[in-house]
Every structure is written in structure tokens, then in C-alpha cells.
Short mmCIF file of C-alpha atoms in Angstrom, two decimals:
data_model
loop_
_atom_site.label_atom_id
_atom_site.label_comp_id
_atom_site.label_asym_id
_atom_site.label_seq_id
_atom_site.Cartn_x
_atom_site.Cartn_y
_atom_site.Cartn_z
CA GLU A 1 -7.94 -14.82 -0.24
CA GLY A 2 -7.90 -18.60 -0.77
CA ILE A 3 -4.19 -18.91 0.02
CA THR A 4 -2.48 -22.09 1.10
CA ARG A 5 1.16 -22.93 0.59
CA PHE A 6 0.69 -25.39 -2.24
CA ASN A 7 -2.74 -24.59 -3.65
CA PHE A 8 -2.69 -20.91 -4.50
CA ASP A 9 -5.86 -19.37 -5.88
CA TYR A 10 -4.38 -16.83 -8.28
CA SER A 11 -7.79 -15.70 -9.52
CA GLY A 12 -8.13 -13.38 -6.52
CA TYR A 13 -5.11 -11.38 -7.64
CA CYS A 14 -4.98 -11.27 -11.43
CA ASN A 15 -7.37 -10.55 -14.24
CA TYR A 16 -7.00 -13.59 -16.48
CA ASP A 17 -9.00 -12.03 -19.28
CA ASN A 18 -6.46 -9.26 -19.69
CA ASP A 19 -3.38 -11.08 -18.36
CA ILE A 20 -2.74 -8.00 -16.27
CA GLY A 21 -2.56 -7.68 -12.49
CA GLU A 22 -1.86 -4.74 -10.25
CA PHE A 23 1.38 -6.14 -8.89
CA MET A 24 3.59 -7.02 -11.86
CA CYS A 25 1.26 -9.92 -12.65
CA ARG A 26 1.79 -10.23 -16.38
CA TYR A 27 2.34 -13.81 -17.48
CA ARG A 28 2.24 -16.03 -20.52
CA LYS A 29 1.26 -19.64 -21.04
CA ILE A 30 3.85 -22.31 -21.76
CA ASP A 31 3.33 -24.22 -25.01
CA LEU A 32 3.91 -27.72 -23.66
CA GLU A 33 4.13 -29.23 -27.11
CA GLN A 34 7.11 -27.00 -27.89
CA TRP A 35 8.71 -27.17 -24.43
CA ALA A 36 11.79 -29.39 -24.13
CA ARG A 37 10.85 -30.34 -20.55
CA LYS A 38 7.29 -31.48 -21.38
CA GLU A 39 7.94 -35.13 -20.49
CA HIS A 40 9.78 -34.20 -17.31
CA TYR A 41 7.03 -31.80 -16.28
CA LEU A 42 4.27 -34.39 -16.78
CA TYR A 43 6.25 -37.12 -15.04
CA TYR A 44 7.03 -35.02 -11.97
CA THR A 45 3.47 -33.72 -11.89
CA ASN A 46 1.47 -36.92 -12.46
CA SER A 47 3.74 -39.80 -11.44
CA LEU A 48 6.30 -38.52 -8.94
CA ASN A 49 5.16 -35.25 -7.41
CA VAL A 50 8.29 -34.25 -5.55
CA GLU A 51 10.30 -31.20 -4.64
CA VAL A 52 14.03 -30.85 -5.06
CA ASN A 53 16.19 -28.79 -2.74
CA MET A 54 19.87 -28.01 -2.61
CA THR A 55 22.19 -26.05 -0.34
CA ALA A 56 25.42 -24.36 -1.37
CA ASN A 57 27.80 -21.97 0.36
CA MET A 58 27.99 -18.46 -1.03
CA ASP A 59 31.00 -16.22 -0.41
CA VAL A 60 29.41 -13.04 0.96
CA SER A 61 32.68 -11.16 1.61
CA GLU A 62 32.06 -8.55 -1.08
CA LEU A 63 28.38 -8.25 -0.20
CA LEU A 64 29.30 -7.51 3.41
CA SER A 65 31.92 -4.99 2.31
CA PHE A 66 29.42 -3.31 -0.04
CA CYS A 67 26.84 -2.98 2.74
CA HIS A 68 29.33 -1.69 5.32
CA THR A 69 30.91 0.80 2.92
CA ASN A 70 27.64 2.23 1.66
CA GLY A 71 25.53 1.96 4.81
CA TYR A 72 23.10 -0.67 3.51
CA LYS A 73 21.55 -3.45 5.59
CA PHE A 74 22.58 -6.97 4.68
CA TYR A 75 19.20 -8.74 4.61
CA PRO A 76 17.26 -6.40 2.27
CA THR A 77 20.31 -6.12 0.00
CA LEU A 78 20.54 -9.90 -0.17
CA ILE A 79 16.82 -10.12 -1.00
CA TYR A 80 17.36 -7.69 -3.88
CA CYS A 81 20.16 -9.88 -5.28
CA VAL A 82 18.19 -13.11 -4.88
CA THR A 83 15.10 -11.64 -6.55
CA LYS A 84 17.13 -10.23 -9.43
CA VAL A 85 18.67 -13.68 -10.03
CA LEU A 86 15.38 -15.60 -9.85
CA ASN A 87 13.89 -13.23 -12.39
CA GLN A 88 16.63 -14.19 -14.85
CA ILE A 89 15.68 -17.89 -14.81
CA GLU A 90 12.30 -18.74 -16.35
CA ASN A 91 11.91 -22.06 -14.52
CA PHE A 92 11.67 -20.30 -11.17
CA LYS A 93 8.79 -18.08 -12.33
CA MET A 94 6.33 -20.83 -13.30
CA PHE A 95 2.89 -21.54 -11.88
CA LYS A 96 -0.40 -23.21 -12.76
CA GLU A 97 -3.24 -20.81 -13.45
CA LYS A 98 -6.83 -21.59 -12.49
CA ASN A 99 -7.47 -23.78 -15.54
CA GLY A 100 -4.39 -25.88 -14.82
CA ASP A 101 -2.28 -24.45 -17.64
CA LEU A 102 1.41 -24.03 -16.94
CA CYS A 103 2.40 -20.37 -17.13
CA VAL A 104 5.39 -18.16 -16.40
CA TRP A 105 5.33 -14.78 -14.70
CA ASP A 106 7.20 -11.87 -16.24
CA SER A 107 8.76 -11.31 -12.82
CA LEU A 108 8.57 -12.31 -9.15
CA VAL A 109 8.27 -10.28 -5.97
CA PRO A 110 9.81 -11.34 -2.65
CA ASN A 111 7.70 -12.48 0.29
CA TYR A 112 10.12 -12.42 3.25
CA THR A 113 10.15 -13.04 6.97
CA ILE A 114 10.65 -10.42 9.67
CA PHE A 115 11.94 -11.62 13.05
CA HIS A 116 10.60 -10.06 16.25
CA GLU A 117 13.34 -9.93 18.89
CA GLU A 118 10.87 -9.13 21.67
CA ASP A 119 8.90 -12.40 21.59
CA HIS A 120 10.97 -14.53 19.16
CA THR A 121 8.12 -14.84 16.66
CA PHE A 122 8.12 -13.82 13.02
CA SER A 123 5.83 -12.27 10.47
CA ASP A 124 6.02 -12.25 6.71
CA CYS A 125 5.74 -9.31 4.38
CA TRP A 126 6.17 -8.55 0.70
CA THR A 127 7.60 -5.69 -1.34
CA ASP A 128 7.04 -4.97 -5.02
CA PHE A 129 10.25 -5.47 -7.01
CA THR A 130 12.11 -3.15 -9.32
CA ASP A 131 15.61 -3.53 -10.77
CA ASP A 132 16.35 -0.02 -9.53
CA PHE A 133 18.26 -0.82 -6.36
CA ASP A 134 17.75 2.50 -4.58
CA SER A 135 13.98 2.40 -5.12
CA PHE A 136 13.66 -1.21 -4.03
CA TYR A 137 15.89 -0.73 -1.00
CA LYS A 138 13.89 2.28 0.14
CA ASN A 139 10.60 0.40 -0.25
CA ILE A 140 11.67 -2.85 1.41
CA THR A 141 13.32 -1.19 4.40
CA SER A 142 10.18 0.89 4.87
CA ASP A 143 8.02 -2.25 4.75
CA MET A 144 10.37 -4.02 7.18
CA GLU A 145 10.23 -1.16 9.69
CA LEU A 146 6.44 -1.14 9.52
CA GLY A 147 6.40 -4.93 9.83
CA LYS A 148 8.40 -4.77 13.05
CA THR A 149 5.54 -2.91 14.72
CA LYS A 150 2.97 -5.59 13.90
CA ARG A 151 2.40 -9.20 14.92
CA GLY A 152 0.87 -12.22 13.20
CA ILE A 153 1.80 -14.14 10.08
CA LYS A 154 0.72 -11.55 7.51
CA VAL A 155 1.62 -7.91 8.22
CA LYS A 156 0.90 -6.41 4.80
CA GLU A 157 -2.30 -6.91 2.84
CA GLY A 158 -2.57 -7.57 -0.88
CA GLN A 159 0.16 -10.15 -1.32
CA PRO A 160 0.42 -10.60 -5.10
CA ALA A 161 0.25 -13.98 -6.80
CA ASN A 162 3.68 -13.69 -8.40
CA PHE A 163 5.58 -14.14 -5.14
CA TYR A 164 8.41 -16.36 -3.95
CA CYS A 165 9.47 -17.00 -0.35
CA VAL A 166 12.77 -15.92 1.19
CA SER A 167 13.95 -16.02 4.79
CA CYS A 168 17.11 -16.00 6.85
CA THR A 169 18.20 -17.98 9.92
CA PRO A 170 21.26 -16.00 11.09
CA TRP A 171 21.64 -18.18 14.17
CA THR A 172 22.46 -21.38 12.27
CA ALA A 173 25.08 -22.35 9.70
CA PHE A 174 23.13 -25.26 8.25
CA THR A 175 24.18 -27.80 5.62
CA ALA A 176 20.65 -28.63 4.45
CA VAL A 177 17.06 -27.41 4.83
CA SER A 178 13.83 -29.27 4.21
CA SER A 179 10.19 -28.53 5.01
CA ARG A 180 7.11 -30.48 4.03
CA VAL A 181 3.36 -30.02 4.25
CA VAL A 182 1.52 -33.19 5.25
CA ASN A 183 -0.46 -34.45 2.25
CA GLY A 184 0.70 -31.40 0.31
CA GLY A 185 2.06 -31.16 -3.20
CA ALA A 186 5.23 -29.60 -4.49
CA ALA A 187 5.64 -25.81 -4.52
CA PHE A 188 6.17 -24.27 -7.93
CA PHE A 189 7.35 -21.01 -6.38
CA PRO A 190 10.95 -20.98 -5.07
CA ILE A 191 11.63 -21.10 -1.35
CA ILE A 192 14.99 -19.56 -0.44
CA THR A 193 16.61 -19.83 2.99
CA ALA A 194 19.90 -18.20 3.95
CA GLY A 195 21.86 -19.17 7.05
CA LYS A 196 24.62 -17.84 9.27
CA TYR A 197 27.88 -16.95 7.55
CA ASP A 198 31.09 -18.20 9.15
CA GLU A 199 34.45 -16.58 9.90
CA LYS A 200 35.40 -16.97 6.23
CA ASN A 201 32.15 -15.29 5.16
CA GLN A 202 30.76 -18.50 3.70
CA MET A 203 26.96 -18.43 3.97
CA PRO A 204 24.70 -21.42 3.27
CA VAL A 205 21.82 -20.75 0.90
CA ASN A 206 19.09 -23.29 0.23
CA ILE A 207 16.60 -23.36 -2.61
CA THR A 208 13.52 -25.58 -2.76
CA ILE A 209 11.40 -25.94 -5.88
CA ALA A 210 9.04 -28.41 -7.55
CA HIS A 211 10.98 -30.90 -9.67
CA ALA A 212 8.22 -30.52 -12.26
CA VAL A 213 9.54 -27.09 -13.26
CA ALA A 214 13.25 -27.20 -12.43
CA ASP A 215 16.19 -29.60 -12.34
CA GLY A 216 19.69 -29.56 -10.92
CA TYR A 217 20.88 -27.57 -13.91
CA HIS A 218 18.56 -24.66 -13.13
CA ILE A 219 19.48 -24.77 -9.44
CA GLY A 220 23.13 -24.67 -10.47
CA LEU A 221 22.42 -21.55 -12.54
CA PHE A 222 20.78 -19.94 -9.52
CA PHE A 223 23.87 -20.41 -7.37
CA GLU A 224 26.22 -19.37 -10.17
CA TYR A 225 24.26 -16.19 -10.92
CA LEU A 226 23.81 -15.35 -7.25
CA GLN A 227 27.55 -15.54 -6.58
CA LYS A 228 28.09 -13.09 -9.45
CA GLU A 229 25.27 -10.82 -8.28
CA ILE A 230 26.83 -10.43 -4.82
CA SER A 231 30.26 -9.66 -6.25
CA LYS A 232 31.74 -6.16 -5.94
CA GLU A 233 31.50 -5.54 -9.68
CA TYR A 234 27.80 -6.38 -9.91
CA LEU A 235 26.88 -4.66 -6.65
CA ASN A 236 28.60 -1.41 -7.55
CA SER A 237 26.90 -1.42 -10.96
CA ASN A 238 23.58 -1.11 -9.13
CA LEU A 239 24.65 2.31 -7.88
CA GLU A 240 25.53 3.69 -11.31
#
């Protein structure tokens, strides 16, 4: 499908003539001349093509309680919360379409890792996103169960273009995460990694994104919104 980590060929997934794709692929172009970050975008695209990443601890006490009380699994519930937050912040939904124009998706879908206990390998999978928690939870847990029976990097065909990456390393309470592709550019799509929570239910969460589309302010919003999204009030509202 012409997929690499940093040079995604979106034309295989979306109809650019109609701006409509099968998997929530609606998008719009950014008017650079009217965008306050134009100079920053051009600088971090043409002069200093770098990523920025940051790690912060999230208090997952109420998320754990919500899952235990209602019989939900932690990982898919966390993915729901992360996706919901990313979709609230325009800077994390940006991409370059085939003509090089900067665009923003209407929404993102999660592309997540599935760990195989038997051989200690992993696969990745994706699930279409909806704000309806029950529907999303049912779909993602079904995809995860199917993914456990398969091996290889990709266990579900048709990965849409409007994806972001999310994974969890429950064995390690890290303080920072960084990954680079040799001779690669910066990823416009967010890369989220969650770690092991400690005895005080503090869990490290890392976000990596191209500096061309996001700054520390936007990353700060992500952590602020995520902490609210995993609070008892917000979680219970998803069941109403």
C-alpha cells in the first residue's frame, strides 16, 4: 500500500477528488496564509526537521477503578480516552496530502500494538473510532481477540490513512521514550506510548510528534485533557 513510517502514501486510502474516504477520511486543507503557525511550520519543515517528545505521569487511579467496577479492560479503555483527546486538538490531526499541502483530518483512528505472550512478539492492529464508548469498546476488544490469533506486523487489512500510533509497555515505568528512523523525517501523526503504573497509580505517558505541527503548548493540552478524560466524572459520562 506504499506505507512507510514517515512517508505515507495517502492516495491509496482516500479519494482526493471528493475528500471522502471509507474510514472517517474527511479532511480539509490548512490555509497557511491565515494560520498563526505558518512561520513555525515552514521553519520546522524546511530548516530544522525535528520531532518533539515529552513524557508526563498520569494518575490512573480513577481509570483503574472504573475498569474494575464495570468489568472493562484497561488497555482498550485507555486507547478510547487517548483517541478522544487527540481528536479534540487540531494539531495532532495534521498531515501532508499527495500534493504536499498541509491538511487536517476530521478525526483519527487508533493503530495499536498487541503483545503475544507465547513468543514475546507483537503485532499491530487498528479499529475505527466512534465517540460511543460501548460501540468502540466492543469493536476494539473484538479486533484485539482476533489479533491475538495471528502473527506478523499487520494483522488487519485496510489500515486507514487517518491513523495515529499507540502502544503500551506495562513492564517498564519509563521517564522518557525516543525512537528514530535512520535518514527519516519527522512523523506528523502522534505516537503515544504508555508505561507501567506504580504503587501510587502514576503511569508515564509519552507523546511524539513533528515540531512542524505542534509545540509544547499543544502537548501540554494533550496531557491536561487526558487527565480529565480518565477522571471518574468523564469516564462515567461515557456510560450515560
